[in-house]
Short mmCIF file of C-alpha atoms in Angstrom, two decimals:
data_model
loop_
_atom_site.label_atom_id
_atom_site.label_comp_id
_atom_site.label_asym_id
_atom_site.label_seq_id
_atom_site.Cartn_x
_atom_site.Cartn_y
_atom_site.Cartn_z
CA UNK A 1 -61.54 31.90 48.61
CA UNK A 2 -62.02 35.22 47.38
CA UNK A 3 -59.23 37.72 46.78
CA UNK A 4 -58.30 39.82 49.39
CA UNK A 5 -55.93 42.93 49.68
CA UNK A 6 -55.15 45.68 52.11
CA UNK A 7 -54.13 48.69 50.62
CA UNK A 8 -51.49 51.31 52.83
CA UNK A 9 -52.73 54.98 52.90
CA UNK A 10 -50.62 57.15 50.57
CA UNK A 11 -50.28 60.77 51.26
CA UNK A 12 -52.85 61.55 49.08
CA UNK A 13 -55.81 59.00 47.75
CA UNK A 14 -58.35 60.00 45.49
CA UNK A 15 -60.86 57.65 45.01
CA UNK A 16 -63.65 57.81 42.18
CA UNK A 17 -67.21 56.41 41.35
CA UNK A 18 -67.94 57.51 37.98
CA UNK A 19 -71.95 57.90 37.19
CA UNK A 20 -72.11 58.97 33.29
CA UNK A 21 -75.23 59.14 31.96
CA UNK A 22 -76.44 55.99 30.49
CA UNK A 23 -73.80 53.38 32.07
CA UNK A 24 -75.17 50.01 33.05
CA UNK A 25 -71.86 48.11 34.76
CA UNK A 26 -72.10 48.49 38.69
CA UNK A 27 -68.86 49.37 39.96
CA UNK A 28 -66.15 47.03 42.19
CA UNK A 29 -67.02 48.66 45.50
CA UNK A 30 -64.34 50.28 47.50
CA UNK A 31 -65.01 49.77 51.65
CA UNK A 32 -63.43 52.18 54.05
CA UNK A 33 -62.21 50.87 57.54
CA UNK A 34 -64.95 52.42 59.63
CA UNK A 35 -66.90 49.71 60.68
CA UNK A 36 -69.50 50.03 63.72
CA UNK A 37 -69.10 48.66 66.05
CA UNK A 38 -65.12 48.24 65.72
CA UNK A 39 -65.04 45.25 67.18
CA UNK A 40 -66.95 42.54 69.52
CA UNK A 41 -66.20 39.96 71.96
CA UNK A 42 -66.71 36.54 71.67
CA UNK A 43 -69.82 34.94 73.09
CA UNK A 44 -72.17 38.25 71.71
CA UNK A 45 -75.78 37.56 70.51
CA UNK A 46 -76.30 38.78 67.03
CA UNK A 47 -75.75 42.04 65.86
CA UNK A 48 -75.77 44.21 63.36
CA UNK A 49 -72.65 45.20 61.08
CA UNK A 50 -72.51 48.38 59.71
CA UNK A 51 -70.09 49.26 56.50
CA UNK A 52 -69.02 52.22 55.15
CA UNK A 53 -67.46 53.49 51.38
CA UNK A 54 -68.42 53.82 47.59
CA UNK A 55 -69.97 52.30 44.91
CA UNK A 56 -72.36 50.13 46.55
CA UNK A 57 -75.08 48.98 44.53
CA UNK A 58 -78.48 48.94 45.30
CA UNK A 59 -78.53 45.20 45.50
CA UNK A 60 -74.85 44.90 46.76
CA UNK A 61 -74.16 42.26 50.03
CA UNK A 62 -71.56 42.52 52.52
CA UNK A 63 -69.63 39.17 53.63
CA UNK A 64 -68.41 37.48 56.50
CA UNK A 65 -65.06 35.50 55.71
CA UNK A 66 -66.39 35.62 51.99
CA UNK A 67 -70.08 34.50 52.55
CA UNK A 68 -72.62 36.65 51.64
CA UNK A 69 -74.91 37.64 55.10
CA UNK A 70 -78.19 38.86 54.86
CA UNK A 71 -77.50 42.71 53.82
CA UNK A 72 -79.63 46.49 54.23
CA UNK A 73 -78.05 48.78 51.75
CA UNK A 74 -78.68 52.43 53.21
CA UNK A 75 -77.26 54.10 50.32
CA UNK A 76 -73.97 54.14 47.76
CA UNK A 77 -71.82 54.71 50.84
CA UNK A 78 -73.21 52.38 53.78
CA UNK A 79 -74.92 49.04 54.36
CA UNK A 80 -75.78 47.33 57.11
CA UNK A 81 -75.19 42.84 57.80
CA UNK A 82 -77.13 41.01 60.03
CA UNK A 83 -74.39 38.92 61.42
CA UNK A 84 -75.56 35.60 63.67
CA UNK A 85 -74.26 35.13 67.02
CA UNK A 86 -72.86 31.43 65.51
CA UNK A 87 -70.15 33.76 64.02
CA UNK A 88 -68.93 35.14 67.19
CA UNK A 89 -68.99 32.51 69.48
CA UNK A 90 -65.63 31.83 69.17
CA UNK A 91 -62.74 34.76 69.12
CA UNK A 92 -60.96 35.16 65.67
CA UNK A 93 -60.41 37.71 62.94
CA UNK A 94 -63.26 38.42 60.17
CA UNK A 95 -62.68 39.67 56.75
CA UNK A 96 -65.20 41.99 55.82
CA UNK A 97 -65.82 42.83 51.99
CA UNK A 98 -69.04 44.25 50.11
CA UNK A 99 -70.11 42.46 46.14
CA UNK A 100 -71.43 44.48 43.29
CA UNK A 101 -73.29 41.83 41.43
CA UNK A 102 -73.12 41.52 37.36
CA UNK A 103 -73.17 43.09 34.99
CA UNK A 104 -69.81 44.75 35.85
CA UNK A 105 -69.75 44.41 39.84
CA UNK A 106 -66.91 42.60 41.85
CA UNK A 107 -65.59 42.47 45.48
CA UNK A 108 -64.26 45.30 47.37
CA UNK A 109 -61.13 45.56 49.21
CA UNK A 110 -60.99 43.90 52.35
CA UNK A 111 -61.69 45.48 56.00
CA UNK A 112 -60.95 43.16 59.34
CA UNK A 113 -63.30 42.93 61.74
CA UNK A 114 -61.91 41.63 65.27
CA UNK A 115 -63.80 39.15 67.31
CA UNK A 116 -61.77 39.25 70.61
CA UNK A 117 -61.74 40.34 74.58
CA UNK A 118 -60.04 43.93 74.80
CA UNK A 119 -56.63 43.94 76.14
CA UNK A 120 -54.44 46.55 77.62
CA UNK A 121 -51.44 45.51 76.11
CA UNK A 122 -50.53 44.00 73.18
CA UNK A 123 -47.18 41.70 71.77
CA UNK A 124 -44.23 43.12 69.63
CA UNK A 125 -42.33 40.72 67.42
CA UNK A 126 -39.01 40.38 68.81
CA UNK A 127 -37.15 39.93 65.41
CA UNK A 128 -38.40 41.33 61.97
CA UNK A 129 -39.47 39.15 59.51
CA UNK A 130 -39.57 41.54 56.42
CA UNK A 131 -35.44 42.95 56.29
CA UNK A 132 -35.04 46.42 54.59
CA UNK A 133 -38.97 46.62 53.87
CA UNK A 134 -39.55 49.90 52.45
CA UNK A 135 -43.54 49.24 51.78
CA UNK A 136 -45.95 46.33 52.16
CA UNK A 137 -49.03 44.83 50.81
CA UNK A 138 -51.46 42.79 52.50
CA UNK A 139 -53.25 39.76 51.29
CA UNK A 140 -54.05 36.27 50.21
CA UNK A 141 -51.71 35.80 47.51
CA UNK A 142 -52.17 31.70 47.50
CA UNK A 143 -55.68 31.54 47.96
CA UNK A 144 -55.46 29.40 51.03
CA UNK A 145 -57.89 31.97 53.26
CA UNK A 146 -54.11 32.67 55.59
CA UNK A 147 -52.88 36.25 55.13
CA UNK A 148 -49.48 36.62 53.45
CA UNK A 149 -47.32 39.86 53.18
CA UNK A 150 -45.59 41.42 50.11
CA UNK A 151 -43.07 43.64 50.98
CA UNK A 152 -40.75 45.89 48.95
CA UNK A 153 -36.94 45.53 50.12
CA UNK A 154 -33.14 44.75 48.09
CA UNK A 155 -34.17 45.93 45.04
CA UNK A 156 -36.91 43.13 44.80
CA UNK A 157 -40.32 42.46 45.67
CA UNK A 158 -40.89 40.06 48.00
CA UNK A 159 -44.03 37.42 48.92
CA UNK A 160 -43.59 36.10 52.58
CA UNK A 161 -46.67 33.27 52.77
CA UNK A 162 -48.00 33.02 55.98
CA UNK A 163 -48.86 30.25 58.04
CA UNK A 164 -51.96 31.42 60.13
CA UNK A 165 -49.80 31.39 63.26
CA UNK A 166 -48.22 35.23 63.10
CA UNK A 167 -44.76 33.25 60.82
CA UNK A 168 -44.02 33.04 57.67
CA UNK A 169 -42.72 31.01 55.12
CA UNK A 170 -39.35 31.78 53.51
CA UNK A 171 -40.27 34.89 50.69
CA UNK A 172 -40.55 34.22 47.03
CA UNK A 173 -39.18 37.05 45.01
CA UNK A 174 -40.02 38.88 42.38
CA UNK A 175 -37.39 40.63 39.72
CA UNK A 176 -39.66 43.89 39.56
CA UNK A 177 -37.84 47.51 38.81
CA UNK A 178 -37.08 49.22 42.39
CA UNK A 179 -40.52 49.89 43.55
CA UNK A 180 -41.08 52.45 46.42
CA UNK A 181 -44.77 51.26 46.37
CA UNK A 182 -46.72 48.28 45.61
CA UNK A 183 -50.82 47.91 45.95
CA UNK A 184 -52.85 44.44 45.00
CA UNK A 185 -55.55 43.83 43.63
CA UNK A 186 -57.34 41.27 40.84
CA UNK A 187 -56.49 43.47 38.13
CA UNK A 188 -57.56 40.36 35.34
CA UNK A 189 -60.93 39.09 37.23
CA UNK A 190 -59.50 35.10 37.41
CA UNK A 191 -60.00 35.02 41.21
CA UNK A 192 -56.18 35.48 41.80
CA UNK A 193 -54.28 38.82 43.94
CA UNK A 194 -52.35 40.84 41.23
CA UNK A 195 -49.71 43.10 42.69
CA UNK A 196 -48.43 46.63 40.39
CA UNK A 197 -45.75 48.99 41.54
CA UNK A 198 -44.22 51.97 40.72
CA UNK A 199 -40.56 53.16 40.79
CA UNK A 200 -39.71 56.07 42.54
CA UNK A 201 -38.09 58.63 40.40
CA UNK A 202 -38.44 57.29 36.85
CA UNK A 203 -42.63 56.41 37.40
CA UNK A 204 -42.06 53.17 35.56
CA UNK A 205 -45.41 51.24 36.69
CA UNK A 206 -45.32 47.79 36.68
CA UNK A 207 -48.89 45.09 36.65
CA UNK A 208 -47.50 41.36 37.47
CA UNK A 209 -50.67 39.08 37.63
CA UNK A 210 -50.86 36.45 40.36
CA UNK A 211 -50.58 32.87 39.24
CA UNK A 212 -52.52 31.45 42.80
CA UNK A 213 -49.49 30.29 44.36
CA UNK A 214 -47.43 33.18 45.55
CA UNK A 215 -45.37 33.60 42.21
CA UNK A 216 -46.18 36.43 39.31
CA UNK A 217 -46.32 36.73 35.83
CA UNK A 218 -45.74 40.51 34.14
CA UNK A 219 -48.55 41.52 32.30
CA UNK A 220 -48.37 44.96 31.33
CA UNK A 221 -44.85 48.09 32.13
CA UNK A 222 -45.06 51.46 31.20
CA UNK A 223 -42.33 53.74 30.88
CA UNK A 224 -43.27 57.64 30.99
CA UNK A 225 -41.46 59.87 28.78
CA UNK A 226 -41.05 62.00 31.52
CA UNK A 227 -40.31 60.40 35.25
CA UNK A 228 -41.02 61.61 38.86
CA UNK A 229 -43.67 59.28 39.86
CA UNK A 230 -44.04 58.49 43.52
CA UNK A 231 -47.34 57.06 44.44
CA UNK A 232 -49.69 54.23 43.14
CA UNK A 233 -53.00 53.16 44.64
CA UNK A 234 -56.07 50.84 42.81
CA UNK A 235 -59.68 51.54 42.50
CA UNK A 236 -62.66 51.70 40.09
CA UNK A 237 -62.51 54.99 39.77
CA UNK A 238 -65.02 55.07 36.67
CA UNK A 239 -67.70 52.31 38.02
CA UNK A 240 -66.90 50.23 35.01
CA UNK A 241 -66.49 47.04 37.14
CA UNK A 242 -62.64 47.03 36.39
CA UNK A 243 -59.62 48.14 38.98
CA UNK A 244 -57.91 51.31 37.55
CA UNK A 245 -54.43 52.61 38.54
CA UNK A 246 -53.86 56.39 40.41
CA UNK A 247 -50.63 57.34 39.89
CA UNK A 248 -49.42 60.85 41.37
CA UNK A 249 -45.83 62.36 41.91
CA UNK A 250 -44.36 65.61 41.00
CA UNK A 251 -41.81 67.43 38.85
CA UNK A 252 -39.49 70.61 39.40
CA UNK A 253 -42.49 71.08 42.30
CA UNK A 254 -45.13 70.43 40.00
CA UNK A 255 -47.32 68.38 41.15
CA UNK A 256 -49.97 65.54 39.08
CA UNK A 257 -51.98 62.65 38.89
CA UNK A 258 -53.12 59.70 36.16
CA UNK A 259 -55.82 57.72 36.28
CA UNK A 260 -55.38 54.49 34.38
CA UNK A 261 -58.49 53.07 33.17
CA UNK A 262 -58.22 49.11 33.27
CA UNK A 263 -58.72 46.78 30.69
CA UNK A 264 -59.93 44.18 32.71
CA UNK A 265 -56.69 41.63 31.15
CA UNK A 266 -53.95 42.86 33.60
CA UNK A 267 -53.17 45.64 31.12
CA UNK A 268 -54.53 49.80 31.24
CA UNK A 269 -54.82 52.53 28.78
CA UNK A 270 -52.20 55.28 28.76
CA UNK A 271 -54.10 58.25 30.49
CA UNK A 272 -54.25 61.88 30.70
CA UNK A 273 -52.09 63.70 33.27
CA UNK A 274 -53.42 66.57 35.58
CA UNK A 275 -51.49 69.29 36.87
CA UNK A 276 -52.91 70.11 40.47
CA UNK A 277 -50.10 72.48 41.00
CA UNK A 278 -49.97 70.67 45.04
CA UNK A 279 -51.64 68.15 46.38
CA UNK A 280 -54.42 70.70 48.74
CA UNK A 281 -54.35 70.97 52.23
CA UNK A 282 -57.84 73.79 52.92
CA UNK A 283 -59.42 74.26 55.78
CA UNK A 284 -62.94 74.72 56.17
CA UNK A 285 -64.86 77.46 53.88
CA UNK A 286 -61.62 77.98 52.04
CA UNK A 287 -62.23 78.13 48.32
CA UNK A 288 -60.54 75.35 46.40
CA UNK A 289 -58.98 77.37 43.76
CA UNK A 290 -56.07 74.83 43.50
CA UNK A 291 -58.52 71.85 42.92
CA UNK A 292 -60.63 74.23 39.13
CA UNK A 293 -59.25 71.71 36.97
CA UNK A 294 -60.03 68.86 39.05
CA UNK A 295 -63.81 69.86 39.25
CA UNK A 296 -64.13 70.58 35.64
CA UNK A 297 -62.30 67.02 35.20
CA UNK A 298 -64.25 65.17 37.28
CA UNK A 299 -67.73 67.01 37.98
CA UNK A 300 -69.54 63.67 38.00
CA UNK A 301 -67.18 61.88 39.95
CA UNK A 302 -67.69 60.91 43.88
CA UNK A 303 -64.18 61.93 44.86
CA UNK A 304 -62.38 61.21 48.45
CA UNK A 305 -58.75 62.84 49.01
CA UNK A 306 -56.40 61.88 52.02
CA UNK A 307 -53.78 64.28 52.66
CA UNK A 308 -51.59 63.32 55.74
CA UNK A 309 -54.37 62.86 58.90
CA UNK A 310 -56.95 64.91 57.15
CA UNK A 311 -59.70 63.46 55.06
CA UNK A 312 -62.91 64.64 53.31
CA UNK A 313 -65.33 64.08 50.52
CA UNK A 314 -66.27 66.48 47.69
CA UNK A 315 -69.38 65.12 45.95
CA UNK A 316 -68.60 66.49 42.13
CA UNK A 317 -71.93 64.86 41.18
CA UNK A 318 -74.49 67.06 42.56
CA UNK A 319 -72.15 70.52 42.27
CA UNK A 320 -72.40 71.56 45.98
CA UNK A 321 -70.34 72.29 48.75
CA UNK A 322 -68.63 68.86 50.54
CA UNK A 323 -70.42 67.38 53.57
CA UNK A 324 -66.79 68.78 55.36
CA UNK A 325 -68.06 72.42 54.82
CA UNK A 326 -65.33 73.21 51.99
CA UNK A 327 -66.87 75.88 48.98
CA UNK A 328 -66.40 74.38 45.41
CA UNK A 329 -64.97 77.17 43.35
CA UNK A 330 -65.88 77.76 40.08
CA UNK A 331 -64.71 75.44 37.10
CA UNK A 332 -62.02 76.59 34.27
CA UNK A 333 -63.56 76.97 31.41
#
C-alpha cells in the first residue's frame, strides 16, 4: 500500500511547481480536494473522475485505492479517470492520488472520494479519542490500507492506529519538541509516512522518518538562530521529485517564509528566508505591492496561497495577471 497523508490547511499555503529551464525530474504531484463529481452512490454505472492540482505530468495516472485507472491528463492542473462501475457497486470510501512516473515523479497527497447514499444527518463521537489534541495528521502510518491519526497533545506526538471501524488502538508516542504543527509525508522515498513538526515559538523543525509500523526514527532537527516559527506544510515546491518543507511565522510583526529543499534521505538544506512584511489579503485588481519580492523570487514558479477562506493562483511562469483577476506589480530589482 502506498503512502497516504492528509495535510490540514494552514493560514497561509504556498505551494510551488518549479519549471527551470533544462530540468528533466517530473515533480511529486500535489492534488487539491475538488473532485467532480464530489461524490456517488453506490450501484452507479461508470463514470468519469475528474482531479484537480499541480505538477501533473503529461503521462501522469490517477488511482483508485492505489491502482492506477485508465487516465486523460487535460493539462498540469487536471486529469480525468475512467472509473468502472465494479468500483462502486458497493458503498465505501476511495483514496484518490495522481503518479508522476520516473525519472523524479512520485505520488501525490491523498484526496477521499465517498461512495455512499446522501444523508441528512450525520453521527458525532460521543467521547474524544485524541485528549488535549492541538493539531492532527492524517494517514496510513502502518501500511495496512486503515487510516490512522497523529495528533499533537501533552507535550508529545501521538500515533493512534486505527482499526477500520471509526476506533483506535491505544497511541504510540513520540518524544518530539512541543510541536504546534505536524504534516506527513515520505520525505526518504522507502514507501513509509514520515511525519516533521515545528515548535511554536522557537521554529525548531523536526523530520522523524516512519519505520512502517507506527513508531519513528529522527532523521534530521534544525534549530534557527533566530525563533518565531509557527507554520509547516510539505510539497515539491521545485518539481525535483523530492517533498520540500514551507516554513512561515513572524517576528516583532515581521512576517516570513523558508522553503526547504529536500534531500530525498529524510534530511533538507538550510534555506533562504523571505520577508513578506504580512502574509496578503488583496482583493481583486489590487496591486500586490506586498508580494515584489516574492515575484522576483519565484517568477517561474506556479504559486497557490490560502489565506483564511480565500484562495487564488498567481501563475509567476508566464508574467501575467492571476486567473482571480489580481495585477502582478512590478519586480524589485
Amino acid at each position: 500500500m502506498k503512502p497516504i497523508c492528509v495535510v490540514g490547511t494552514v493560514a497561509v499555503v504556498i505551494l510551488a511547481a518549479l519549471s527551470a529551464a533544462g530540468q528533466t525530474n517530473n515533480a511529486i504531484p500535489f492534488l487539491y480536494p475538488s473532485l467532480s463529481p464530489t461524490s456517488i452512490t453506490p450501484g452507479s454505472a461508470a463514470f468519469q473522475l475528474t482531479v484537480n492540482g499541480t505538477g501533473f505530468a503529461p503521462t501522469a495516472v490517477v488511482n483508485w485505492n492505489g491502482v492506477p485507472q485508465l487516465t486523460e491528463v487535460i493539462s498540469s492542473s487536471q486529469a480525468k479517470a475512467s472509473i468502472s462501475a465494479s468500483y462502486v457497486a458497493v458503498g465505501m470510501t476511495a483514496w484518490i492520488s495522481v503518479t508522476n512516473p520516473a525519472p523524479g515523479g512520485g505520488t501525490s497527497n491523498v484526496v477521499f472520494f465517498p461512495v455512499t447514499n446522501p444523508s441528512a444527518t450525520i453521527g458525532m463521537a460521543v467521547s474524544q479519542p485524541f485528549p488535549g489534541a492541538i493539531a492532527v495528521v492524517v494517514g496510513d502510518f502502518n501500511n495496512d490500507g486503515k487510516l490512522d491519526v497523529g495528533w499533537i497533545g501533552n507535550g508529545v506526538f501521538n500515533v493512534s492506529l486505527g482499526n477500520s471501524t471509526g476506533g483506535f488502538k491505544p497511541a504510540l508516542t513520540v518524544p518530539v519538541f512541543e510541536w504546534s504543527e505536524v504534516v506527513a509525508g515520505d520525505f526518504n522515498g522507502d514507501g513509509k509516512l514520515d511525519v516533521a513538526g515545528i515548535e511554536n515559538g522557537s521554529g525548531v523543525i523536526e523530520a522523524w522518518l516512519g519505520n512502517g509500523d507506527g513508531t519513528f526514527t529522527q532523521s534530521w532537527l534544525f534549530t534557527p538562530a533566530q525563533g518565531s516559527g509557527t507554520h509547516i506544510t510539505a510539497a515539491d515546491f521545485y518539481g525535483s521529485g523530492q517533498l520540500d518543507l514551507w516554513t512561515a511565522g513572524q517576528d516583532l510583526g515581521l512576517r516570513w517564509f523558508s522553503i526547504w529543499s529536500g534531500v530525498g534521505n529524510g534530511t533538507f538544506n538550510v534555506p533562504a528566508t523571505f520577508e513578506t512584511n504580512s502574509f496578503p489579503e488583496p482583493t481583486p485588481s489590487e496591486t500586490l505591492t506586498e508580494m515584489e519580492y516574492w515575484i522576483w523570487q519565484y517568477r517561474n514558479t506556479l504559486v497557490e496561497l490560502t489565506y483564511g477562506w480565500a484562495r487564488w493562483v498567481a501563475d509567476f511562469r508566464s508574467w501575467a495577471p492571476s486567473p482571480a483577476g489580481l495585477t502582478l506589480s512590478q519586480p524589485r530589482t
